[in-house]
Amino acid sequence: MAVGVTGAEKDVVLITGSSGHIASALIERLGDDYALVGADRPGLPVHGGLARYVPMDLTSDESVELGIADIRRKFGGRLAAVFHLAAYYNFTGDPDPRYETVNVLGTERLLGHLQTLEVDRFIFSSSMLVHEPTEPGRPIRENGPLNPAWNYPQSKLDAEERIRQSHGEIAYVILRIAGVYDDEGGLPALAQQIQRIYERKLIGRVFPGDSSRGQAAIHLDDLATLFALLIEKRNTLPDGLVLLAGEPETVSYATLQYELGRLIHGEPWETREIPKSLAKTGAWLEEVALPKEKEPFIKHWMIDIADDHYELDISKARMLLGWQPKHHMLKTLPKIIEALRRDPARWYKRHKLDYPGR
C-alpha cells in the first residue's frame, strides 16, 4: 500500500514500458485510484503521473533486480497488479535478437524477480497476431489455432509460453490485443494508408489481395477501460486467463479506403486489387532498387500477409468483465482526418512521416 496526498492508502501498480503510448493512457486512467510505478529503459521520458519511476532494462538481471528492490523499499512487498507492456518491435521483417532478449527472456526475467513480492495479478500485453488468420464472418476465439506470421507476434507467443512455465504463485492474464488507434490515428499501418490517400499516391489506389478483408482494431480509451476492469476484478478472475481485445466488427480495407477518400478529398476513392507478385516487384523496387533517405514502410515481405483477416470474438471479455468497446473505427475516422486537416505538419510528425508541405 502507498499513502496518497489525502492520507488514504492506495494499492500499488507496476507498469513496464511506462514511456509508451498505451502506458500513458493507462497512467491517466488509473492515476487517481492507484499508486503507479513506471519502469522503462534508462533515458526514456518519464510520465508525470507516476508515484515513482524505476529505471529497468529487461535484458539485465542486475537492472531488474535493483528495480524490484527499489519498489520493495518504497512501497513494501505487495503489488495489486503488474501491467507488462514493454516490448520490442520493428517492421523490417528481419531477425533481431531483441525479440528474444527483450520480449521473451525479459518477460521471464521480470517474472522471476517478481517472485520476491506478493503480486495479485500479472497482466501481459500480447497480440491478436499470434492467431492464425481467419475468414470474414468467422471470428477468432481464444482457443483458436495459433500461427504467427512474423517475428514480433512469434516473440509474443514465445513469451506467453514462458509465462505459463515461470509464473510460480503469481496469477496472470494474457491479453491478445488488436491494433490500437486513437482520435488522431496512432496505428502505424492506418497512418500510412491515410498518407497515401492524402497525397494522392498511385500506391494508395491498389491493394495486393482481397480488399474485403481487414484487421481488427481497438480504440486506446477502450483498451484503458479494459485494463482498469482487469485490475478491479483481479481477485475474481481465473488464473491463466487468455482474452482477446478488439472491436467485434472488423472494417475491410476497401471500406477504409472509400471512407478515407470521401473524408479527405470529398470524392469516392477507387481501389483496385492487384496480384501479389506485381505488388512485391513494386515494393522491392522502392525498398532496394530505388534507395531513399528514409526506408519505405511497405516491405516486400508484407505483401504475403496484406490480406490476412483478423476478426475477433470478444464474448469472453464481455462475460467475465462486462466490457464492451464504446468506440468504432469508422465513427472515429472523421476525428482522425480532422486532426490531420487542423495541423498536417504536426500530424505527420506525430506519426513519423515525411511531411510534403502544402
PDB file of N, CA, C and O in Angstrom, residues 312-348:
ATOM      1  N   LEU A 312     -12.459 -10.676 -34.353  1.00  0.00           N
ATOM      2  CA  LEU A 312     -12.368 -11.230 -33.010  1.00  0.00           C
ATOM      3  C   LEU A 312     -13.731 -11.478 -32.373  1.00  0.00           C
ATOM      4  O   LEU A 312     -14.642 -10.656 -32.479  1.00  0.00           O
ATOM      5  N   ASP A 313     -13.819 -12.588 -31.666  1.00  0.00           N
ATOM      6  CA  ASP A 313     -14.958 -12.887 -30.806  1.00  0.00           C
ATOM      7  C   ASP A 313     -14.580 -12.430 -29.396  1.00  0.00           C
ATOM      8  O   ASP A 313     -13.691 -13.000 -28.769  1.00  0.00           O
ATOM      9  N   ILE A 314     -15.235 -11.382 -28.891  1.00  0.00           N
ATOM     10  CA  ILE A 314     -14.883 -10.831 -27.577  1.00  0.00           C
ATOM     11  C   ILE A 314     -15.912 -11.201 -26.509  1.00  0.00           C
ATOM     12  O   ILE A 314     -16.000 -10.549 -25.466  1.00  0.00           O
ATOM     13  N   SER A 315     -16.674 -12.275 -26.748  1.00  0.00           N
ATOM     14  CA  SER A 315     -17.725 -12.661 -25.803  1.00  0.00           C
ATOM     15  C   SER A 315     -17.156 -13.044 -24.439  1.00  0.00           C
ATOM     16  O   SER A 315     -17.820 -12.858 -23.409  1.00  0.00           O
ATOM     17  N   LYS A 316     -15.929 -13.546 -24.407  1.00  0.00           N
ATOM     18  CA  LYS A 316     -15.322 -13.929 -23.128  1.00  0.00           C
ATOM     19  C   LYS A 316     -15.058 -12.702 -22.262  1.00  0.00           C
ATOM     20  O   LYS A 316     -15.326 -12.709 -21.050  1.00  0.00           O
ATOM     21  N   ALA A 317     -14.540 -11.624 -22.873  1.00  0.00           N
ATOM     22  CA  ALA A 317     -14.307 -10.387 -22.131  1.00  0.00           C
ATOM     23  C   ALA A 317     -15.627  -9.768 -21.683  1.00  0.00           C
ATOM     24  O   ALA A 317     -15.724  -9.194 -20.589  1.00  0.00           O
ATOM     25  N   ARG A 318     -16.654  -9.874 -22.517  1.00  0.00           N
ATOM     26  CA  ARG A 318     -17.975  -9.371 -22.136  1.00  0.00           C
ATOM     27  C   ARG A 318     -18.502 -10.120 -20.911  1.00  0.00           C
ATOM     28  O   ARG A 318     -19.010  -9.519 -19.962  1.00  0.00           O
ATOM     29  N   MET A 319     -18.372 -11.436 -20.952  1.00  0.00           N
ATOM     30  CA  MET A 319     -18.951 -12.272 -19.904  1.00  0.00           C
ATOM     31  C   MET A 319     -18.217 -12.091 -18.572  1.00  0.00           C
ATOM     32  O   MET A 319     -18.850 -11.931 -17.521  1.00  0.00           O
ATOM     33  N   LEU A 320     -16.898 -12.111 -18.594  1.00  0.00           N
ATOM     34  CA  LEU A 320     -16.120 -12.084 -17.356  1.00  0.00           C
ATOM     35  C   LEU A 320     -15.955 -10.682 -16.778  1.00  0.00           C
ATOM     36  O   LEU A 320     -15.826 -10.519 -15.565  1.00  0.00           O
ATOM     37  N   LEU A 321     -15.925  -9.663 -17.661  1.00  0.00           N
ATOM     38  CA  LEU A 321     -15.604  -8.303 -17.210  1.00  0.00           C
ATOM     39  C   LEU A 321     -16.715  -7.292 -17.462  1.00  0.00           C
ATOM     40  O   LEU A 321     -16.636  -6.157 -16.976  1.00  0.00           O
ATOM     41  N   GLY A 322     -17.721  -7.683 -18.222  1.00  0.00           N
ATOM     42  CA  GLY A 322     -18.751  -6.722 -18.596  1.00  0.00           C
ATOM     43  C   GLY A 322     -18.218  -5.633 -19.506  1.00  0.00           C
ATOM     44  O   GLY A 322     -18.735  -4.516 -19.523  1.00  0.00           O
ATOM     45  N   TRP A 323     -17.185  -5.972 -20.285  1.00  0.00           N
ATOM     46  CA  TRP A 323     -16.526  -4.982 -21.139  1.00  0.00           C
ATOM     47  C   TRP A 323     -17.102  -5.004 -22.540  1.00  0.00           C
ATOM     48  O   TRP A 323     -17.302  -6.069 -23.131  1.00  0.00           O
ATOM     49  N   GLN A 324     -17.353  -3.823 -23.068  1.00  0.00           N
ATOM     50  CA  GLN A 324     -17.833  -3.666 -24.436  1.00  0.00           C
ATOM     51  C   GLN A 324     -17.220  -2.395 -25.022  1.00  0.00           C
ATOM     52  O   GLN A 324     -17.340  -1.332 -24.414  1.00  0.00           O
ATOM     53  N   PRO A 325     -16.544  -2.470 -26.158  1.00  0.00           N
ATOM     54  CA  PRO A 325     -15.975  -1.247 -26.746  1.00  0.00           C
ATOM     55  C   PRO A 325     -17.047  -0.197 -27.015  1.00  0.00           C
ATOM     56  O   PRO A 325     -18.131  -0.517 -27.508  1.00  0.00           O
ATOM     57  N   LYS A 326     -16.739   1.047 -26.703  1.00  0.00           N
ATOM     58  CA  LYS A 326     -17.660   2.156 -26.950  1.00  0.00           C
ATOM     59  C   LYS A 326     -17.334   2.891 -28.249  1.00  0.00           C
ATOM     60  O   LYS A 326     -18.141   3.671 -28.736  1.00  0.00           O
ATOM     61  N   HIS A 327     -16.143   2.664 -28.781  1.00  0.00           N
ATOM     62  CA  HIS A 327     -15.714   3.333 -29.998  1.00  0.00           C
ATOM     63  C   HIS A 327     -15.822   2.375 -31.190  1.00  0.00           C
ATOM     64  O   HIS A 327     -15.936   1.159 -31.022  1.00  0.00           O
ATOM     65  N   HIS A 328     -15.761   2.969 -32.366  1.00  0.00           N
ATOM     66  CA  HIS A 328     -15.765   2.188 -33.603  1.00  0.00           C
ATOM     67  C   HIS A 328     -14.858   2.897 -34.602  1.00  0.00           C
ATOM     68  O   HIS A 328     -14.893   4.125 -34.729  1.00  0.00           O
ATOM     69  N   MET A 329     -14.072   2.120 -35.284  1.00  0.00           N
ATOM     70  CA  MET A 329     -13.100   2.686 -36.209  1.00  0.00           C
ATOM     71  C   MET A 329     -13.736   3.650 -37.209  1.00  0.00           C
ATOM     72  O   MET A 329     -13.271   4.781 -37.400  1.00  0.00           O
ATOM     73  N   LEU A 330     -14.835   3.241 -37.854  1.00  0.00           N
ATOM     74  CA  LEU A 330     -15.448   4.092 -38.874  1.00  0.00           C
ATOM     75  C   LEU A 330     -15.976   5.393 -38.282  1.00  0.00           C
ATOM     76  O   LEU A 330     -15.888   6.450 -38.912  1.00  0.00           O
ATOM     77  N   LYS A 331     -16.519   5.326 -37.074  1.00  0.00           N
ATOM     78  CA  LYS A 331     -17.049   6.531 -36.440  1.00  0.00           C
ATOM     79  C   LYS A 331     -15.943   7.464 -35.956  1.00  0.00           C
ATOM     80  O   LYS A 331     -16.189   8.659 -35.726  1.00  0.00           O
ATOM     81  N   THR A 332     -14.742   6.921 -35.792  1.00  0.00           N
ATOM     82  CA  THR A 332     -13.614   7.727 -35.326  1.00  0.00           C
ATOM     83  C   THR A 332     -12.844   8.353 -36.485  1.00  0.00           C
ATOM     84  O   THR A 332     -12.138   9.348 -36.305  1.00  0.00           O
ATOM     85  N   LEU A 333     -12.985   7.814 -37.684  1.00  0.00           N
ATOM     86  CA  LEU A 333     -12.236   8.333 -38.829  1.00  0.00           C
ATOM     87  C   LEU A 333     -12.415   9.838 -39.042  1.00  0.00           C
ATOM     88  O   LEU A 333     -11.431  10.534 -39.332  1.00  0.00           O
ATOM     89  N   PRO A 334     -13.639  10.403 -38.902  1.00  0.00           N
ATOM     90  CA  PRO A 334     -13.754  11.859 -39.077  1.00  0.00           C
ATOM     91  C   PRO A 334     -12.887  12.650 -38.101  1.00  0.00           C
ATOM     92  O   PRO A 334     -12.315  13.685 -38.473  1.00  0.00           O
ATOM     93  N   LYS A 335     -12.755  12.184 -36.864  1.00  0.00           N
ATOM     94  CA  LYS A 335     -11.893  12.867 -35.891  1.00  0.00           C
ATOM     95  C   LYS A 335     -10.425  12.779 -36.309  1.00  0.00           C
ATOM     96  O   LYS A 335      -9.668  13.744 -36.156  1.00  0.00           O
ATOM     97  N   ILE A 336     -10.030  11.611 -36.830  1.00  0.00           N
ATOM     98  CA  ILE A 336      -8.645  11.421 -37.261  1.00  0.00           C
ATOM     99  C   ILE A 336      -8.311  12.364 -38.412  1.00  0.00           C
ATOM    100  O   ILE A 336      -7.256  13.017 -38.418  1.00  0.00           O
ATOM    101  N   ILE A 337      -9.203  12.445 -39.380  1.00  0.00           N
ATOM    102  CA  ILE A 337      -8.960  13.310 -40.532  1.00  0.00           C
ATOM    103  C   ILE A 337      -9.037  14.782 -40.132  1.00  0.00           C
ATOM    104  O   ILE A 337      -8.299  15.618 -40.668  1.00  0.00           O
ATOM    105  N   GLU A 338      -9.899  15.115 -39.185  1.00  0.00           N
ATOM    106  CA  GLU A 338      -9.953  16.488 -38.691  1.00  0.00           C
ATOM    107  C   GLU A 338      -8.625  16.866 -38.027  1.00  0.00           C
ATOM    108  O   GLU A 338      -8.145  17.996 -38.190  1.00  0.00           O
ATOM    109  N   ALA A 339      -8.038  15.946 -37.287  1.00  0.00           N
ATOM    110  CA  ALA A 339      -6.726  16.205 -36.680  1.00  0.00           C
ATOM    111  C   ALA A 339      -5.672  16.435 -37.754  1.00  0.00           C
ATOM    112  O   ALA A 339      -4.796  17.300 -37.617  1.00  0.00           O
ATOM    113  N   LEU A 340      -5.741  15.681 -38.836  1.00  0.00           N
ATOM    114  CA  LEU A 340      -4.825  15.865 -39.956  1.00  0.00           C
ATOM    115  C   LEU A 340      -5.023  17.227 -40.603  1.00  0.00           C
ATOM    116  O   LEU A 340      -4.055  17.959 -40.862  1.00  0.00           O
ATOM    117  N   ARG A 341      -6.261  17.607 -40.863  1.00  0.00           N
ATOM    118  CA  ARG A 341      -6.548  18.897 -41.510  1.00  0.00           C
ATOM    119  C   ARG A 341      -6.158  20.077 -40.623  1.00  0.00           C
ATOM    120  O   ARG A 341      -5.675  21.100 -41.113  1.00  0.00           O
ATOM    121  N   ARG A 342      -6.372  19.941 -39.332  1.00  0.00           N
ATOM    122  CA  ARG A 342      -6.114  21.029 -38.401  1.00  0.00           C
ATOM    123  C   ARG A 342      -4.645  21.420 -38.374  1.00  0.00           C
ATOM    124  O   ARG A 342      -4.302  22.595 -38.324  1.00  0.00           O
ATOM    125  N   ASP A 343      -3.767  20.431 -38.427  1.00  0.00           N
ATOM    126  CA  ASP A 343      -2.326  20.701 -38.376  1.00  0.00           C
ATOM    127  C   ASP A 343      -1.587  19.562 -39.056  1.00  0.00           C
ATOM    128  O   ASP A 343      -1.083  18.647 -38.401  1.00  0.00           O
ATOM    129  N   PRO A 344      -1.525  19.579 -40.397  1.00  0.00           N
ATOM    130  CA  PRO A 344      -0.906  18.469 -41.122  1.00  0.00           C
ATOM    131  C   PRO A 344       0.536  18.196 -40.703  1.00  0.00           C
ATOM    132  O   PRO A 344       0.940  17.036 -40.562  1.00  0.00           O
ATOM    133  N   ALA A 345       1.313  19.261 -40.501  1.00  0.00           N
ATOM    134  CA  ALA A 345       2.723  19.067 -40.142  1.00  0.00           C
ATOM    135  C   ALA A 345       2.848  18.339 -38.810  1.00  0.00           C
ATOM    136  O   ALA A 345       3.686  17.432 -38.663  1.00  0.00           O
ATOM    137  N   ARG A 346       2.031  18.745 -37.852  1.00  0.00           N
ATOM    138  CA  ARG A 346       2.071  18.086 -36.542  1.00  0.00           C
ATOM    139  C   ARG A 346       1.620  16.632 -36.663  1.00  0.00           C
ATOM    140  O   ARG A 346       2.211  15.734 -36.044  1.00  0.00           O
ATOM    141  N   TRP A 347       0.565  16.380 -37.440  1.00  0.00           N
ATOM    142  CA  TRP A 347       0.050  15.028 -37.609  1.00  0.00           C
ATOM    143  C   TRP A 347       1.112  14.127 -38.233  1.00  0.00           C
ATOM    144  O   TRP A 347       1.335  13.007 -37.777  1.00  0.00           O
ATOM    145  N   TYR A 348       1.768  14.621 -39.258  1.00  0.00           N
ATOM    146  CA  TYR A 348       2.831  13.846 -39.903  1.00  0.00           C
ATOM    147  C   TYR A 348       3.965  13.562 -38.913  1.00  0.00           C
ATOM    148  O   TYR A 348       4.493  12.448 -38.854  1.00  0.00           O
TER     149      TYR A 348
END
